[in-house]
XYZ file of C-alpha atoms in Angstrom:
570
model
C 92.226 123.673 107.227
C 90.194 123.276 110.431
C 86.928 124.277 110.679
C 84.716 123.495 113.939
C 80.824 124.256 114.738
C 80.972 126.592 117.277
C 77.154 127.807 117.787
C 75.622 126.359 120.803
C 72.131 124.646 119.917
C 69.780 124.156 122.782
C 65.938 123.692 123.385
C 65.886 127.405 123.653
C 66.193 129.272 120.439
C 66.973 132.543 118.398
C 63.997 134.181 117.609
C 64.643 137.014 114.488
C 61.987 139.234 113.827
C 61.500 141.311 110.688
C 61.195 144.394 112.587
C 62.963 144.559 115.358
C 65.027 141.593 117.004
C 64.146 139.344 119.912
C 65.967 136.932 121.468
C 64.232 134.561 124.466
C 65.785 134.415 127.403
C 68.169 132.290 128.456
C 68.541 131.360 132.135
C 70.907 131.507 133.714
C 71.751 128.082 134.923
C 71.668 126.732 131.194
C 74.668 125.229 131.410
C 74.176 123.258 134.646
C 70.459 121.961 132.440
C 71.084 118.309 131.598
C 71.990 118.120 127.452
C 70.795 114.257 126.524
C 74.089 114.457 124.047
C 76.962 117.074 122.553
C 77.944 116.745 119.097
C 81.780 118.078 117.940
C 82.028 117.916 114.084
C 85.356 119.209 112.877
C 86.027 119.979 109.351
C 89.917 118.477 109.262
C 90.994 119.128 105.942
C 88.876 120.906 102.993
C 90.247 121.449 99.405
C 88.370 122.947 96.098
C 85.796 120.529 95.280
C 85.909 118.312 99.058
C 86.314 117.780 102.376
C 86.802 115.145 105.263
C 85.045 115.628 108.269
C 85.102 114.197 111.635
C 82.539 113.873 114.411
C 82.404 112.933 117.980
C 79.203 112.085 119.941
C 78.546 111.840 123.714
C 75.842 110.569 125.002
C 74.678 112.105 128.298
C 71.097 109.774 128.817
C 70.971 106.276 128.987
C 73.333 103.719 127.791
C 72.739 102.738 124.362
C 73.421 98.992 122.797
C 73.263 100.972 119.193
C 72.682 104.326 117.748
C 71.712 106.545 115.151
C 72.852 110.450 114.383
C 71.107 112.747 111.940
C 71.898 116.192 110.191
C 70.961 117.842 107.244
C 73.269 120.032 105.180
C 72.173 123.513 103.632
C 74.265 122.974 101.018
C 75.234 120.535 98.187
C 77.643 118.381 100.248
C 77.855 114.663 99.316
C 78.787 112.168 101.779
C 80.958 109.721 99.950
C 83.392 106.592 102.077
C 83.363 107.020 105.723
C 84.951 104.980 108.348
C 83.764 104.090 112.121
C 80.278 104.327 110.710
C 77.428 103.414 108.433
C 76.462 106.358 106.334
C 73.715 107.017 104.291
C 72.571 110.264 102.634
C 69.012 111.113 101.261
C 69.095 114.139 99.469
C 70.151 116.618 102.002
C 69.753 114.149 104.902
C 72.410 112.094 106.540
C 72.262 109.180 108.846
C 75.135 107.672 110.185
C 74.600 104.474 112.427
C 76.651 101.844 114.279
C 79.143 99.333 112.826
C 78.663 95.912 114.811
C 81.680 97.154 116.845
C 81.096 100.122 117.818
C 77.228 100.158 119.137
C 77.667 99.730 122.491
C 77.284 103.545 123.835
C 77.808 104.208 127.797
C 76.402 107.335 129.890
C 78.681 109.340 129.743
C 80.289 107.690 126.783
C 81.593 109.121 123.431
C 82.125 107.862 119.718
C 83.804 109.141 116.956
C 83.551 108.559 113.277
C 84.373 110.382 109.936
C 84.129 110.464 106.030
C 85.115 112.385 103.110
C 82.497 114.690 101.082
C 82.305 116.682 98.175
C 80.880 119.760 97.692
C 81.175 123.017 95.312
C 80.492 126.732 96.277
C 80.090 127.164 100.207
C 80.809 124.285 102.342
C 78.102 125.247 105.116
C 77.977 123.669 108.377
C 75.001 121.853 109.379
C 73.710 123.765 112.357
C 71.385 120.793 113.808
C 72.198 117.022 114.976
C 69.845 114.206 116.632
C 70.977 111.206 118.148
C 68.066 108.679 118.118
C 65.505 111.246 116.970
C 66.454 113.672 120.413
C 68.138 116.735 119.766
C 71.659 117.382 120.557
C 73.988 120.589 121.440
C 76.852 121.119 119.486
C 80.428 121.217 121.116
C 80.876 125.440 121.507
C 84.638 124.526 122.485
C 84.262 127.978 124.493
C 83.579 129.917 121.489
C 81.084 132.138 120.653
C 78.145 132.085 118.574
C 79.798 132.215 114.909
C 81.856 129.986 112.503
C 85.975 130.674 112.501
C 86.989 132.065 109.416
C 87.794 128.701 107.359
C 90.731 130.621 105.319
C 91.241 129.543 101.513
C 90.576 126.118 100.687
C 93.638 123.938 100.431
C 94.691 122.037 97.319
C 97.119 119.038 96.153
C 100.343 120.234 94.793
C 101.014 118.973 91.379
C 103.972 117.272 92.431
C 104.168 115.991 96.014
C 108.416 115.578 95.918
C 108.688 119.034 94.572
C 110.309 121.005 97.660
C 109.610 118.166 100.047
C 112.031 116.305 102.164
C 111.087 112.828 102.334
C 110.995 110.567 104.925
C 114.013 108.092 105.895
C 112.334 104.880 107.908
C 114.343 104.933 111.121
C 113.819 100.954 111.092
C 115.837 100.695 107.782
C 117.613 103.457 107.888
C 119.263 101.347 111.490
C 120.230 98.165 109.764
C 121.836 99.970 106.763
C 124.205 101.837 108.928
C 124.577 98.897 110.954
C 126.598 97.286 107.801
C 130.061 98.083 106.522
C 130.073 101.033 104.548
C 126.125 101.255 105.092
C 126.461 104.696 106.211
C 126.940 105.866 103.010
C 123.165 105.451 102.218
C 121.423 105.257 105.644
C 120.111 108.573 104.923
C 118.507 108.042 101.806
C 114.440 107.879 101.791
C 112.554 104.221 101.101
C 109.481 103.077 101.247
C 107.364 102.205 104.223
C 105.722 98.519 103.066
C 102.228 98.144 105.421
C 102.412 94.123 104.043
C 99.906 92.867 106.456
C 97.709 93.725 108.770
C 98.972 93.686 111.937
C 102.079 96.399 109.880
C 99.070 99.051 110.707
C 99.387 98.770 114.376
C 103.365 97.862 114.460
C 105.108 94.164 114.385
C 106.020 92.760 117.227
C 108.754 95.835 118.652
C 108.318 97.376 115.354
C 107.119 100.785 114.594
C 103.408 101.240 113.030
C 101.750 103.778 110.896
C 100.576 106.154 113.865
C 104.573 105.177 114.951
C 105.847 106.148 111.446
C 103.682 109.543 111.109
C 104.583 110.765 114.173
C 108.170 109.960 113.416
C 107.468 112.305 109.541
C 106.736 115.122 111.961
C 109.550 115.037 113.664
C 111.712 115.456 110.557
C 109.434 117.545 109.154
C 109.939 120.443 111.051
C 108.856 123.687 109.508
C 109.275 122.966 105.715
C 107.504 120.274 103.785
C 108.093 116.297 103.841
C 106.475 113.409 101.816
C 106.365 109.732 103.365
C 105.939 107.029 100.985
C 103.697 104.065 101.990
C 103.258 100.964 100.317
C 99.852 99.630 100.450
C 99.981 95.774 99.721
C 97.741 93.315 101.012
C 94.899 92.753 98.282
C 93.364 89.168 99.207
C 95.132 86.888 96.904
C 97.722 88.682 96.263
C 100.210 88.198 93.974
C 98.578 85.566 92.365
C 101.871 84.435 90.056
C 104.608 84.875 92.713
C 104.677 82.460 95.485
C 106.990 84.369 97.654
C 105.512 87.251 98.401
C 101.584 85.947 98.950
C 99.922 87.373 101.538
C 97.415 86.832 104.592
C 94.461 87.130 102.787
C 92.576 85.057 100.790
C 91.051 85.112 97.151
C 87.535 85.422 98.429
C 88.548 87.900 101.666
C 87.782 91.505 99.816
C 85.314 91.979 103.300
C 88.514 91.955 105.772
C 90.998 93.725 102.952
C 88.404 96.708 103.355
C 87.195 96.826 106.982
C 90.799 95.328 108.961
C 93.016 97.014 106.623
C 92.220 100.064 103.988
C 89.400 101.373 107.075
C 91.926 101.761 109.702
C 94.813 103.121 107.306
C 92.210 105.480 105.687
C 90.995 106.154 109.410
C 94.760 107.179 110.602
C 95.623 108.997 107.546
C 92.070 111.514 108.261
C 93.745 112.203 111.281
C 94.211 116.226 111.110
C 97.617 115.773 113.127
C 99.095 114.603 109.826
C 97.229 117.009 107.586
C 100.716 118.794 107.325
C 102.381 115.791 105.332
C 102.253 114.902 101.587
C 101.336 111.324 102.459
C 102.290 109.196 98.826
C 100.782 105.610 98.860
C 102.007 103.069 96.430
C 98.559 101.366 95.786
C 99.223 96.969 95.360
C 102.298 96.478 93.379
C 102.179 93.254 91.457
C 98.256 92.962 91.190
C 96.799 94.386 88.134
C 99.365 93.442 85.943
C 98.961 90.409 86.673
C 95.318 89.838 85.199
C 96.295 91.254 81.523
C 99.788 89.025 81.603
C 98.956 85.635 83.961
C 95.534 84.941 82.966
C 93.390 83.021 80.040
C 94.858 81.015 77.217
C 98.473 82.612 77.847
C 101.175 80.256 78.618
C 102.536 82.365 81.757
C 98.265 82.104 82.850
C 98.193 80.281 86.329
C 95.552 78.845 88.083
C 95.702 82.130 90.859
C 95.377 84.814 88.939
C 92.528 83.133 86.593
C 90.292 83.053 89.898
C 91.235 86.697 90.984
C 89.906 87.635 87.374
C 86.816 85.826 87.480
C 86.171 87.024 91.311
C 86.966 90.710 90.595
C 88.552 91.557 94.046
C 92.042 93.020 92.386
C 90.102 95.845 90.418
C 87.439 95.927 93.610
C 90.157 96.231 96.391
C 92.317 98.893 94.487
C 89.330 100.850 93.772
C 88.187 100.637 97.404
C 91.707 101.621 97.984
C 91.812 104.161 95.600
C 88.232 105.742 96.890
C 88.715 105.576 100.597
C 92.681 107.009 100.248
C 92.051 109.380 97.512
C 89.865 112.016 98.712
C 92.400 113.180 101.341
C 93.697 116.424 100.679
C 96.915 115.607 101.619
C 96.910 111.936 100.216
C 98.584 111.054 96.663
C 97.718 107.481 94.853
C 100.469 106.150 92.444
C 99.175 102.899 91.642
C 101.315 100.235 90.398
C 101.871 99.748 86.275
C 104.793 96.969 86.435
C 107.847 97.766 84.629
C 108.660 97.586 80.867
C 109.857 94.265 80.657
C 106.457 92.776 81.678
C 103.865 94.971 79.831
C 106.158 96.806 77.577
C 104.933 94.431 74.513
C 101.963 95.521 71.920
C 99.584 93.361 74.013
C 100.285 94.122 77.229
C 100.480 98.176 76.927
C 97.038 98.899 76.052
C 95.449 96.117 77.797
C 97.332 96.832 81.282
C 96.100 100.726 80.952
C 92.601 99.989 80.396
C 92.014 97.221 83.603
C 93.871 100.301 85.731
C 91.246 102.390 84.166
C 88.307 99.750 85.184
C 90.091 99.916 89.023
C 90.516 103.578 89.335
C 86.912 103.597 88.720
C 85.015 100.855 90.421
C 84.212 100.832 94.308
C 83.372 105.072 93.886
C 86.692 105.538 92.851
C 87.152 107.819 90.088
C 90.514 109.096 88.161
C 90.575 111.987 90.492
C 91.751 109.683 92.965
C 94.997 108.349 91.407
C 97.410 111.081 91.248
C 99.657 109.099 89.211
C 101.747 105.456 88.777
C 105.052 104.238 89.855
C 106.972 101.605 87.919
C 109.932 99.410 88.454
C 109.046 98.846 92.228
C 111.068 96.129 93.706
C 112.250 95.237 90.253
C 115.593 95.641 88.574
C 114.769 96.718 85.303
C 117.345 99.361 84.231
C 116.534 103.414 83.749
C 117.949 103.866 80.604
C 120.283 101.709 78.619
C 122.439 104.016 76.589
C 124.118 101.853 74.184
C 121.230 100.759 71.923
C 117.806 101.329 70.951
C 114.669 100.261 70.101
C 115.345 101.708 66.606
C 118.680 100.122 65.861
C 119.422 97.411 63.011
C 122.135 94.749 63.047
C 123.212 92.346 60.262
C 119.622 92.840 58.895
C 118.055 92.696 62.291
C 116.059 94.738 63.980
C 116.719 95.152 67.752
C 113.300 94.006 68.783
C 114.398 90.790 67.159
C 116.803 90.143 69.661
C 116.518 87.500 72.648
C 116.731 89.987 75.361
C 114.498 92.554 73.740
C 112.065 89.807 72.189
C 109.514 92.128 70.258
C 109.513 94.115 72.984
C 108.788 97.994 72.332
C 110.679 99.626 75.036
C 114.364 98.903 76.152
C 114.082 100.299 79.686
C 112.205 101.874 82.220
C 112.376 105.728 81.515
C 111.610 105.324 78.185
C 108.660 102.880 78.751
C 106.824 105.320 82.343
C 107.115 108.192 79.695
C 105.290 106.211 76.984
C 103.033 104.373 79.051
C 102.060 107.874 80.341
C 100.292 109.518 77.748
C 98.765 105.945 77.203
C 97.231 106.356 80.599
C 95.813 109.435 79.758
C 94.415 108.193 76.478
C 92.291 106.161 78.341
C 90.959 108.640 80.470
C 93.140 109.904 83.154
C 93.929 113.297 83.936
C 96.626 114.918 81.527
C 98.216 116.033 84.652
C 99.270 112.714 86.215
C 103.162 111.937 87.021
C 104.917 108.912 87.065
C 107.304 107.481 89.580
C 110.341 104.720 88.618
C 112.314 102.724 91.695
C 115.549 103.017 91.111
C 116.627 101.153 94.162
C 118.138 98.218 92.537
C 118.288 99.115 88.347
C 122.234 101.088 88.394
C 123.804 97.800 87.518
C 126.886 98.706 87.507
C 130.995 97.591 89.357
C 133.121 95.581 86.725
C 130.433 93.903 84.494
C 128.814 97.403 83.240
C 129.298 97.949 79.787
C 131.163 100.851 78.793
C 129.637 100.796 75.149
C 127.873 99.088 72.086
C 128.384 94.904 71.664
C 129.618 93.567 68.893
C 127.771 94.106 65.245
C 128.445 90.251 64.604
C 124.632 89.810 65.344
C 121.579 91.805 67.388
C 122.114 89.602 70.085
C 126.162 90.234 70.523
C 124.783 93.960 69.963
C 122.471 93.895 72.467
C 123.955 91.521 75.524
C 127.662 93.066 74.938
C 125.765 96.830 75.219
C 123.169 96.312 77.695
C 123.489 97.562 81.824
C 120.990 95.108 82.999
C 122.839 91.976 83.279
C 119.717 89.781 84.124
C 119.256 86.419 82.459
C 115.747 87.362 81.636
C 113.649 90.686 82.043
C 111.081 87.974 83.707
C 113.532 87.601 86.351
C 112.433 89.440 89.922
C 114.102 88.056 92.709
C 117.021 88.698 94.413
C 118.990 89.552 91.231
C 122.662 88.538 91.323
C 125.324 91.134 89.292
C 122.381 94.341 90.418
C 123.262 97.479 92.265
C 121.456 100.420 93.460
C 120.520 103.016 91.137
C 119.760 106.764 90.878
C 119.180 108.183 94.035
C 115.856 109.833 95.266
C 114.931 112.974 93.367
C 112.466 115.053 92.455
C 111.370 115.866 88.853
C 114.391 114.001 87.358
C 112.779 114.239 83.529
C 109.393 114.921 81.475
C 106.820 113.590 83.019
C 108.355 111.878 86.014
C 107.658 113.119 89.230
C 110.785 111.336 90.784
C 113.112 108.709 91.412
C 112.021 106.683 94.459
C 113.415 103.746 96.450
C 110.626 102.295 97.513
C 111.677 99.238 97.698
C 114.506 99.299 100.831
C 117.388 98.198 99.525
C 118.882 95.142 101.424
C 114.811 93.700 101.836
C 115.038 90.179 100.222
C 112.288 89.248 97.353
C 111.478 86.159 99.036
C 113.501 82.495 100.187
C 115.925 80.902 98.422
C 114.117 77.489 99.396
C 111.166 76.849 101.913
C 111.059 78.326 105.125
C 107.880 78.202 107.320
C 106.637 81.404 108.810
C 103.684 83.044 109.979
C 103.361 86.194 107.475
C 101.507 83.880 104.795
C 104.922 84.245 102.592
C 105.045 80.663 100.177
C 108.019 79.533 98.464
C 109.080 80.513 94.899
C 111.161 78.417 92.873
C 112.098 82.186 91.370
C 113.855 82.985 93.786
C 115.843 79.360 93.672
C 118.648 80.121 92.221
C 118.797 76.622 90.836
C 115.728 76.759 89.160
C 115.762 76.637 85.686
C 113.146 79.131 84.835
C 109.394 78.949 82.890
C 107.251 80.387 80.627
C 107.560 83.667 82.423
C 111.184 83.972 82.089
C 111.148 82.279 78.442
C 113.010 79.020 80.591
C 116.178 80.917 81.931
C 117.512 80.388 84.735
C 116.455 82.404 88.202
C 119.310 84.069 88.469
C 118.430 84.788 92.559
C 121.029 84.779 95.100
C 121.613 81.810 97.473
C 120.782 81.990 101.117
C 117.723 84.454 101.061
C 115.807 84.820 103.952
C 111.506 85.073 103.421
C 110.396 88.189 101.499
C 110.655 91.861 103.739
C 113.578 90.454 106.083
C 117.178 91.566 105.983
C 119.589 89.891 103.491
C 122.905 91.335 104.362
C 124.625 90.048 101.040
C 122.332 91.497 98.976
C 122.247 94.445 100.659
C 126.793 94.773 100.252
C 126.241 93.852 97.103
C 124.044 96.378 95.808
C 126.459 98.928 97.642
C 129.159 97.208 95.409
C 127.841 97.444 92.055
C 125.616 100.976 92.643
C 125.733 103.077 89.322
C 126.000 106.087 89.805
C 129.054 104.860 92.622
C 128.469 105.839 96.088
């Protein structure tokens, strides 16, 4: 909902009396008097409890080298992350000033910043702004004296897939047609991966996220779409898997928040978009990581230990989490792994209670995560049918199996359920809904079982029975045997918002050996696949494909294979 201060505000003013009403006069040249500057403050999109605001100065006296503008609110707004601007707030009072790149302000000139706010009751407009202590108009935009009605106050659906189309990346959706048979899928939705920097503004010939949004529209049309867009590019990131490291480093949280989250958040505010259910998939691969690869463990590396001690995971997705979070048309899932990495008795509660310490640090609170997505870019199966967590064999419990290995949770369904309410035992909202990637978990072609293994032992039970035909749930990179899985949909079971692909499909994991490049992207003996494995993988082997290309770029094989072995069949 748009909402725009209309009243003109001049030197001259309204003068009410008690008894009778005056008004001074108002020549008739007034609008040919020179107006030192014009302020347009927009209300772009307002929900229940907030709002995010946008405002445009011009400056119609001397050039400025910086500036200042000041209003007051009549009500009990709060001015909470903003972008294009420094801004403070003193109980009613707000000052927003310069950024270093921004204070240069011509004759003539205009700037334009924003922010989100909260507020309860009446969201009243302020009816007075100053630049530099002088008084300024405000923008009439040819209207009269009065404030347009502002209409009911939107609010988030519960569940952004529910009666949504969702948005099919014309980049991927061309290079899956492009392949035999591709055609089959090239209309399925996928995840759009912002994996750097320079993604925000477009790659090379590439499309960016202005590129991308405009694009939703266009499919759009009159009904309702969701885009997915994965937000991954904490500094240090992915402190255990060499492959898919990124630009930034450990100690980089200032550039992760001013080059990157700023501009998305800044793009996002834009009211041209306010139409779309905009889903961001907040840094896969990061918080697990400081429960499961840190201390005294024997996966612990070097990496993650310093992005514990530093903080900037749980800072970055907070600031993440904060600055994305108060749109009204913006819904966090943040990232929770996938059951074969914190599906064990001291990874579950741990792993819920550091995304509790993120979802509230950097003014982010639990309000801002609208729910978690597991399994992305993994191959962890949705639900093995042939055996469970409950079974015995020859005396054996299932958990005592090498595959399961004390594990609680035999797949990925069962585990986003449980790990669910967990979430919400810690603190988040009872209403949150979880999101699995099926995009490479259907396992299926000539190797999936078509029933229970043999009872000669748990583990002839278990491998003879089980879909996912890994080596190793530790294994993550370009899994041999896999195939795609369920296809998008909405509200699939209990507590699941939807099946997603967010990773594309036919996107390698990362090299198969060492291949220089300029994204930042290391090498991974994971994703050799004659590496023999490590503490992470209890010492299997990889089990990656040969000939990958660098993590994010096409791997045709992959890509016919997954067609080959998709469960359900295309």
């Amino acid at each position: 909902m748009s909402r725009t201060r209309t009243a003109l505000l001049a030197a001259l003013a309204l003068v009410a009396g008690a008894a009778g009403t005056s008004m001074a006069a108002v020549p008739d040249d007034v609008g040919a008097q020179a107006i030192p500057c014009t302020v347009d403050y927009k209300v772009q999109n307002q929900w229940s409890t907030g709002f995010t605001a946008a405002v445009t100065i011009t400056n119609n006296s001397a050039a400025k080298t910086s500036w200042a503008v000041k209003w007051s609110y009549a009500g009990n707004q709060q001015v909470g992350n903003g972008w294009n601007s420094r801004i403070t707030q003193s109980g009613t009072s707000v000052t927003a000033a310069n950024e270093t790149y921004n204070g240069a302000l011509a004759t003539g000139g205009s700037v334009s910043f924003g922010f989100n706010a909260t507020y309860s009751g009446t969201n009243a407009l302020p009816t007075t702004f100053t630049l530099d202590g002088v008084t300024c108009n405000v923008d009439d935009g040819g209207g009269g004296g009065t404030d347009p009605d502002p209409g009911t106050p939107g609010t988030k659906v519960d569940n952004p897939y529910t009666g949504a189309k969702v948005y099919v990346n014309p980049e991927w959706s061309a290079k899956a047609a492009a392949e035999p048979g591709g055609s089959r899928i090239s209309n399925q939705p996928t995840g759009v991966w912002l994996d750097r920097i320079a993604a925000i503004e477009g790659v090379g010939s590439g499309m960016g996220l202005r590129d991308h949004l405009d694009e939703a529209l266009r499919q759009k049309g009159s009904g309702e779409l969701a885009i997915q867009l994965v937000i991954y590019n904490l500094p240090g990131r992915d402190c255990a898997a060499l492959a898919s490291n990124g630009e930034l480093g450990p100690t980089e949280i200032g550039r992760y928040k001013t080059e990157y989250i700023d501009p998305i958040a800044a793009v996002l505010a834009d009211p041209k978009y306010a139409g779309l259910r905009i889903v961001t998939t907040v840094e896969i691969d990061s918080l697990p990581n400081l429960v499961t690869n840190t201390g005294s463990r024997p996966t612990a590396t070097p990496q993650c230990d310093v992005m514990k001690a530093n903080g900037n995971y749980v800072k970055g997705v907070g600031y993440a989490l904060n600055k994305l979070g108060d749109g009204g048309n913006v819904y966090n899932y943040v990232d929770a792994g996938h059951h074969g990495w914190i599906g064990w008795d001291d990874n579950f509660g741990a792993s819920a209670t550091t995304f509790k310490e993120a979802a509230t640090a950097e003014g982010a609170t639990v309000n801002d995560v609208h729910g978690f997505i597991t399994n992305t870019a993994n191959y962890s199966a949705l639900k093995e049918n042939n055996f469970t967590i409950n079974d015995s064999v020859a005396g054996k419990s299932v958990r005592e199996s090498k595959w399961v290995d004390w594990n609680r949770y035999v797949d990925e369904l069962s585990f986003a359920q449980a790990f669910r309410n967990q979430l919400v035992s810690v603190g988040f909202n009872s209403n949150i809904g979880m999101l699995i990637d099926t995009s490479r978990n259907g396992w299926g072609g000539s190797a999936r079982p078509t029933g229970p293994g043999a009872t000669t032992s748990v583990d002839t039970y278990v491998d003879g029975g089980r879909y996912d035909r890994r080596l190793n749930t530790g294994n993550w990179c370009n899994q041999s045997g896999a195939g795609l899985g369920e296809r998008p949909k909405a509200s699939p079971e209990p507590g699941i918002d939807a099946y997603v692909w967010m990773k594309p499909p036919g996107e390698s994991d990362g090299s198969s050996s060492a291949i220089p490049n300029d994204e930042g992207k290391g090498f991974d003996r994971m994703c050799d696949p004659t590496y023999t494995g490590n503490p992470r993988n209890n010492n299997n082997m990889s089990g990656a494909l040969a000939n990958a290309p660098i993590s994010g770029h096409w791997f045709s094989a992959q890509f016919q294979q997954l067609m080959q072995n998709a469960y359900p069949a295309l």
